[in-house]
Amino acid sequence: MKQDNCIFCKIIAGEIPSQTLYEDNQFKVILDVGPATKGHALILPKEHYANLYELPEDTASDVFKLAKKMMAKMTEKLHCDGFNIVQNNGEVAGQTVFHFHMHLIPRYKNDGEILKYIAGSPSQEELAEIKKIITE
Ligand code: AMP
Ligand code: ZN
């Protein structure tokens, strides 16, 4: 179902222009207008789901199948050296468009630091506490 005021629903409906790399009845893959690298693309399900929490399981698995196909094709055509697959959920996680999307970011040797986090150094005991919280 299309959601009013959703920029990606408008792109899917053809109301806002986009450069479409791939389309079928379930998905549209477009170039990101603010690319991190050459070829940065977004997989959009045509149905509106705000995030991965809302995405049906079947669609979630189909997104990854399509990501794999797109990666192969883009690697062949762009001659990139690797890929980051990024998917943000929630404002705190950096999500700015609240229509589920998966970023496909081609990586090239010496393209600089695009995604970086500072690794913590918890003890095994601290990790065990977290494991307990999640699994019990
Ligand atoms: P996120 O921060 O994960 O929600 O990513 C949203 C992405 O959508 C950003 O990388 C934006 O550059 C991209 N974006 C926003 N508007 C458009 C648009 N009209 N066409 C293509 N990409 C867009
Ligand atoms: Zn939408």
PDB file of C-alpha atoms and ligand atoms in Angstrom:
ATOM      1  CA  MET A   1       0.000   0.000   0.000  1.00  0.00           C
ATOM      2  CA  LYS A   2       1.355   3.404  -0.996  1.00  0.00           C
ATOM      3  CA  GLN A   3       1.938   5.796   1.871  1.00  0.00           C
ATOM      4  CA  ASP A   4       1.358   9.528   1.394  1.00  0.00           C
ATOM      5  CA  ASN A   5       4.436  11.683   1.837  1.00  0.00           C
ATOM      6  CA  CYS A   6       6.798   8.725   1.422  1.00  0.00           C
ATOM      7  CA  ILE A   7       9.475   9.695  -1.094  1.00  0.00           C
ATOM      8  CA  PHE A   8      10.194   6.070  -2.035  1.00  0.00           C
ATOM      9  CA  CYS A   9       6.481   5.304  -2.578  1.00  0.00           C
ATOM     10  CA  LYS A  10       6.461   8.305  -4.918  1.00  0.00           C
ATOM     11  CA  ILE A  11       9.523   6.995  -6.768  1.00  0.00           C
ATOM     12  CA  ILE A  12       7.883   3.584  -7.109  1.00  0.00           C
ATOM     13  CA  ALA A  13       4.708   5.230  -8.429  1.00  0.00           C
ATOM     14  CA  GLY A  14       6.807   7.173 -10.966  1.00  0.00           C
ATOM     15  CA  GLU A  15       5.838  10.521  -9.415  1.00  0.00           C
ATOM     16  CA  ILE A  16       9.479  11.379  -8.657  1.00  0.00           C
ATOM     17  CA  PRO A  17      12.256  10.558 -11.143  1.00  0.00           C
ATOM     18  CA  SER A  18      14.910   7.972 -10.412  1.00  0.00           C
ATOM     19  CA  GLN A  19      17.538   6.017 -12.287  1.00  0.00           C
ATOM     20  CA  THR A  20      16.209   2.483 -12.217  1.00  0.00           C
ATOM     21  CA  LEU A  21      18.728  -0.355 -12.462  1.00  0.00           C
ATOM     22  CA  TYR A  22      16.232  -3.184 -12.076  1.00  0.00           C
ATOM     23  CA  GLU A  23      12.503  -3.645 -11.617  1.00  0.00           C
ATOM     24  CA  ASP A  24      10.104  -6.544 -11.149  1.00  0.00           C
ATOM     25  CA  ASN A  25       6.653  -6.809  -9.575  1.00  0.00           C
ATOM     26  CA  GLN A  26       8.107  -6.874  -6.055  1.00  0.00           C
ATOM     27  CA  PHE A  27      11.135  -4.544  -6.142  1.00  0.00           C
ATOM     28  CA  LYS A  28      12.709  -1.520  -7.740  1.00  0.00           C
ATOM     29  CA  VAL A  29      16.473  -0.923  -7.549  1.00  0.00           C
ATOM     30  CA  ILE A  30      17.508   2.705  -8.016  1.00  0.00           C
ATOM     31  CA  LEU A  31      20.673   4.754  -7.860  1.00  0.00           C
ATOM     32  CA  ASP A  32      21.035   6.727  -4.629  1.00  0.00           C
ATOM     33  CA  VAL A  33      21.031  10.496  -5.261  1.00  0.00           C
ATOM     34  CA  GLY A  34      23.649  10.982  -2.539  1.00  0.00           C
ATOM     35  CA  PRO A  35      26.030   8.159  -3.400  1.00  0.00           C
ATOM     36  CA  ALA A  36      28.834   7.112  -1.062  1.00  0.00           C
ATOM     37  CA  THR A  37      30.636   5.665  -4.099  1.00  0.00           C
ATOM     38  CA  LYS A  38      30.023   5.272  -7.826  1.00  0.00           C
ATOM     39  CA  GLY A  39      27.053   2.961  -8.321  1.00  0.00           C
ATOM     40  CA  HIS A  40      25.592   3.222  -4.781  1.00  0.00           C
ATOM     41  CA  ALA A  41      22.136   1.728  -5.207  1.00  0.00           C
ATOM     42  CA  LEU A  42      19.034   1.083  -3.112  1.00  0.00           C
ATOM     43  CA  ILE A  43      16.739  -1.934  -3.205  1.00  0.00           C
ATOM     44  CA  LEU A  44      13.166  -0.799  -2.552  1.00  0.00           C
ATOM     45  CA  PRO A  45      10.272  -3.192  -2.011  1.00  0.00           C
ATOM     46  CA  LYS A  46       7.251  -1.820  -3.877  1.00  0.00           C
ATOM     47  CA  GLU A  47       5.057  -2.296  -0.815  1.00  0.00           C
ATOM     48  CA  HIS A  48       5.556   0.254   1.935  1.00  0.00           C
ATOM     49  CA  TYR A  49       7.172  -1.180   5.073  1.00  0.00           C
ATOM     50  CA  ALA A  50       8.888   1.261   7.409  1.00  0.00           C
ATOM     51  CA  ASN A  51      11.813  -0.985   8.309  1.00  0.00           C
ATOM     52  CA  LEU A  52      13.071  -4.541   8.755  1.00  0.00           C
ATOM     53  CA  TYR A  53      10.868  -5.029  11.813  1.00  0.00           C
ATOM     54  CA  GLU A  54       7.835  -4.599   9.551  1.00  0.00           C
ATOM     55  CA  LEU A  55       9.144  -6.467   6.513  1.00  0.00           C
ATOM     56  CA  PRO A  56       7.529  -9.897   5.991  1.00  0.00           C
ATOM     57  CA  GLU A  57      10.026 -12.789   6.247  1.00  0.00           C
ATOM     58  CA  ASP A  58       9.522 -13.880   2.646  1.00  0.00           C
ATOM     59  CA  THR A  59      10.232 -10.376   1.371  1.00  0.00           C
ATOM     60  CA  ALA A  60      13.306 -10.178   3.599  1.00  0.00           C
ATOM     61  CA  SER A  61      14.735 -13.316   2.051  1.00  0.00           C
ATOM     62  CA  ASP A  62      13.881 -12.109  -1.455  1.00  0.00           C
ATOM     63  CA  VAL A  63      15.713  -8.828  -0.769  1.00  0.00           C
ATOM     64  CA  PHE A  64      18.905 -10.757  -0.080  1.00  0.00           C
ATOM     65  CA  LYS A  65      18.519 -12.898  -3.178  1.00  0.00           C
ATOM     66  CA  LEU A  66      18.175  -9.737  -5.249  1.00  0.00           C
ATOM     67  CA  ALA A  67      21.121  -8.105  -3.453  1.00  0.00           C
ATOM     68  CA  LYS A  68      23.276 -11.055  -4.472  1.00  0.00           C
ATOM     69  CA  LYS A  69      22.181 -10.793  -8.120  1.00  0.00           C
ATOM     70  CA  MET A  70      22.716  -7.030  -8.207  1.00  0.00           C
ATOM     71  CA  MET A  71      26.152  -7.383  -6.601  1.00  0.00           C
ATOM     72  CA  ALA A  72      27.233  -9.829  -9.291  1.00  0.00           C
ATOM     73  CA  LYS A  73      25.986  -7.650 -12.134  1.00  0.00           C
ATOM     74  CA  MET A  74      27.369  -4.409 -10.678  1.00  0.00           C
ATOM     75  CA  THR A  75      30.747  -5.989  -9.959  1.00  0.00           C
ATOM     76  CA  GLU A  76      30.952  -7.172 -13.563  1.00  0.00           C
ATOM     77  CA  LYS A  77      29.961  -3.778 -14.994  1.00  0.00           C
ATOM     78  CA  LEU A  78      31.597  -1.367 -12.542  1.00  0.00           C
ATOM     79  CA  HIS A  79      34.697  -3.459 -11.838  1.00  0.00           C
ATOM     80  CA  CYS A  80      34.404  -2.673  -8.142  1.00  0.00           C
ATOM     81  CA  ASP A  81      36.569  -4.573  -5.678  1.00  0.00           C
ATOM     82  CA  GLY A  82      34.019  -5.276  -2.953  1.00  0.00           C
ATOM     83  CA  PHE A  83      30.641  -4.298  -1.541  1.00  0.00           C
ATOM     84  CA  ASN A  84      29.051  -3.011   1.630  1.00  0.00           C
ATOM     85  CA  ILE A  85      25.434  -3.970   2.223  1.00  0.00           C
ATOM     86  CA  VAL A  86      23.899  -1.485   4.649  1.00  0.00           C
ATOM     87  CA  GLN A  87      20.401  -1.382   6.055  1.00  0.00           C
ATOM     88  CA  ASN A  88      19.439   1.187   8.697  1.00  0.00           C
ATOM     89  CA  ASN A  89      16.480   0.754  11.055  1.00  0.00           C
ATOM     90  CA  GLY A  90      15.299   3.690  13.132  1.00  0.00           C
ATOM     91  CA  GLU A  91      16.441   7.275  13.364  1.00  0.00           C
ATOM     92  CA  VAL A  92      19.043   6.364  15.987  1.00  0.00           C
ATOM     93  CA  ALA A  93      20.573   3.955  13.477  1.00  0.00           C
ATOM     94  CA  GLY A  94      20.793   6.625  10.792  1.00  0.00           C
ATOM     95  CA  GLN A  95      17.580   5.861   8.926  1.00  0.00           C
ATOM     96  CA  THR A  96      16.307   8.979   7.175  1.00  0.00           C
ATOM     97  CA  VAL A  97      13.726   7.516   4.784  1.00  0.00           C
ATOM     98  CA  PHE A  98      11.176   5.383   6.571  1.00  0.00           C
ATOM     99  CA  HIS A  99      10.393   3.016   3.710  1.00  0.00           C
ATOM    100  CA  PHE A 100      12.537  -0.119   4.008  1.00  0.00           C
ATOM    101  CA  HIS A 101      15.559  -0.051   1.730  1.00  0.00           C
ATOM    102  CA  MET A 102      18.841  -1.866   1.452  1.00  0.00           C
ATOM    103  CA  HIS A 103      21.950   0.033   0.398  1.00  0.00           C
ATOM    104  CA  LEU A 104      24.262  -1.659  -2.104  1.00  0.00           C
ATOM    105  CA  ILE A 105      27.550   0.218  -1.938  1.00  0.00           C
ATOM    106  CA  PRO A 106      30.263  -0.792  -4.386  1.00  0.00           C
ATOM    107  CA  ARG A 107      33.730  -0.421  -2.920  1.00  0.00           C
ATOM    108  CA  TYR A 108      36.884   0.442  -4.828  1.00  0.00           C
ATOM    109  CA  LYS A 109      40.494   0.155  -3.756  1.00  0.00           C
ATOM    110  CA  ASN A 110      41.540   3.414  -2.065  1.00  0.00           C
ATOM    111  CA  ASP A 111      38.013   4.886  -2.006  1.00  0.00           C
ATOM    112  CA  GLY A 112      38.584   5.970   1.592  1.00  0.00           C
ATOM    113  CA  GLU A 113      36.714   5.241   4.802  1.00  0.00           C
ATOM    114  CA  ILE A 114      33.022   5.190   4.091  1.00  0.00           C
ATOM    115  CA  LEU A 115      31.619   3.215   6.984  1.00  0.00           C
ATOM    116  CA  LYS A 116      33.492   3.079  10.239  1.00  0.00           C
ATOM    117  CA  TYR A 117      32.658   2.311  13.835  1.00  0.00           C
ATOM    118  CA  ILE A 118      34.915   2.267  16.853  1.00  0.00           C
ATOM    119  CA  ALA A 119      35.317  -1.310  18.058  1.00  0.00           C
ATOM    120  CA  GLY A 120      34.809  -1.832  21.794  1.00  0.00           C
ATOM    121  CA  SER A 121      36.854  -4.324  23.835  1.00  0.00           C
ATOM    122  CA  PRO A 122      34.525  -6.101  26.293  1.00  0.00           C
ATOM    123  CA  SER A 123      35.763  -9.024  28.401  1.00  0.00           C
ATOM    124  CA  GLN A 124      34.344 -12.532  27.831  1.00  0.00           C
ATOM    125  CA  GLU A 125      32.366 -12.009  31.077  1.00  0.00           C
ATOM    126  CA  GLU A 126      30.784  -8.837  29.719  1.00  0.00           C
ATOM    127  CA  LEU A 127      29.966 -10.600  26.447  1.00  0.00           C
ATOM    128  CA  ALA A 128      28.454 -13.475  28.442  1.00  0.00           C
ATOM    129  CA  GLU A 129      26.182 -11.005  30.293  1.00  0.00           C
ATOM    130  CA  ILE A 130      24.919  -9.625  26.990  1.00  0.00           C
ATOM    131  CA  LYS A 131      24.416 -13.099  25.637  1.00  0.00           C
ATOM    132  CA  LYS A 132      22.361 -13.911  28.750  1.00  0.00           C
ATOM    133  CA  ILE A 133      20.139 -10.870  28.201  1.00  0.00           C
ATOM    134  CA  ILE A 134      19.520 -11.773  24.574  1.00  0.00           C
ATOM    135  CA  THR A 135      19.057 -15.508  24.870  1.00  0.00           C
ATOM    136  CA  GLU A 136      17.240 -15.998  28.191  1.00  0.00           C
TER     137      GLU A 136
HETATM  138  P1  AMP B   1      18.873   5.907   5.047  1.00  0.00           P
HETATM  139  O1  AMP B   1      19.699   6.972   5.715  1.00  0.00           O
HETATM  140  O2  AMP B   1      19.363   4.527   5.262  1.00  0.00           O
HETATM  141  O3  AMP B   1      17.388   6.080   5.377  1.00  0.00           O
HETATM  142  O4  AMP B   1      19.071   6.154   3.494  1.00  0.00           O
HETATM  143  C1  AMP B   1      18.262   6.984   2.728  1.00  0.00           C
HETATM  144  C2  AMP B   1      18.964   7.151   1.405  1.00  0.00           C
HETATM  145  O5  AMP B   1      18.028   7.602   0.453  1.00  0.00           O
HETATM  146  C3  AMP B   1      20.104   8.178   1.425  1.00  0.00           C
HETATM  147  O6  AMP B   1      21.316   7.523   1.041  1.00  0.00           O
HETATM  148  C4  AMP B   1      19.655   9.212   0.412  1.00  0.00           C
HETATM  149  O7  AMP B   1      20.737   9.744  -0.356  1.00  0.00           O
HETATM  150  C5  AMP B   1      18.696   8.436  -0.455  1.00  0.00           C
HETATM  151  N1  AMP B   1      17.674   9.227  -1.119  1.00  0.00           N
HETATM  152  C6  AMP B   1      16.891  10.196  -0.585  1.00  0.00           C
HETATM  153  N2  AMP B   1      16.058  10.695  -1.518  1.00  0.00           N
HETATM  154  C7  AMP B   1      16.308  10.017  -2.661  1.00  0.00           C
HETATM  155  C8  AMP B   1      15.782  10.070  -3.989  1.00  0.00           C
HETATM  156  N3  AMP B   1      14.821  10.934  -4.321  1.00  0.00           N
HETATM  157  N4  AMP B   1      16.293   9.217  -4.910  1.00  0.00           N
HETATM  158  C9  AMP B   1      17.261   8.343  -4.587  1.00  0.00           C
HETATM  159  N5  AMP B   1      17.799   8.246  -3.363  1.00  0.00           N
HETATM  160  C10 AMP B   1      17.343   9.079  -2.422  1.00  0.00           C
HETATM  161 ZN    ZN B   2       6.826   4.185   1.106  1.00  0.00          ZN
END
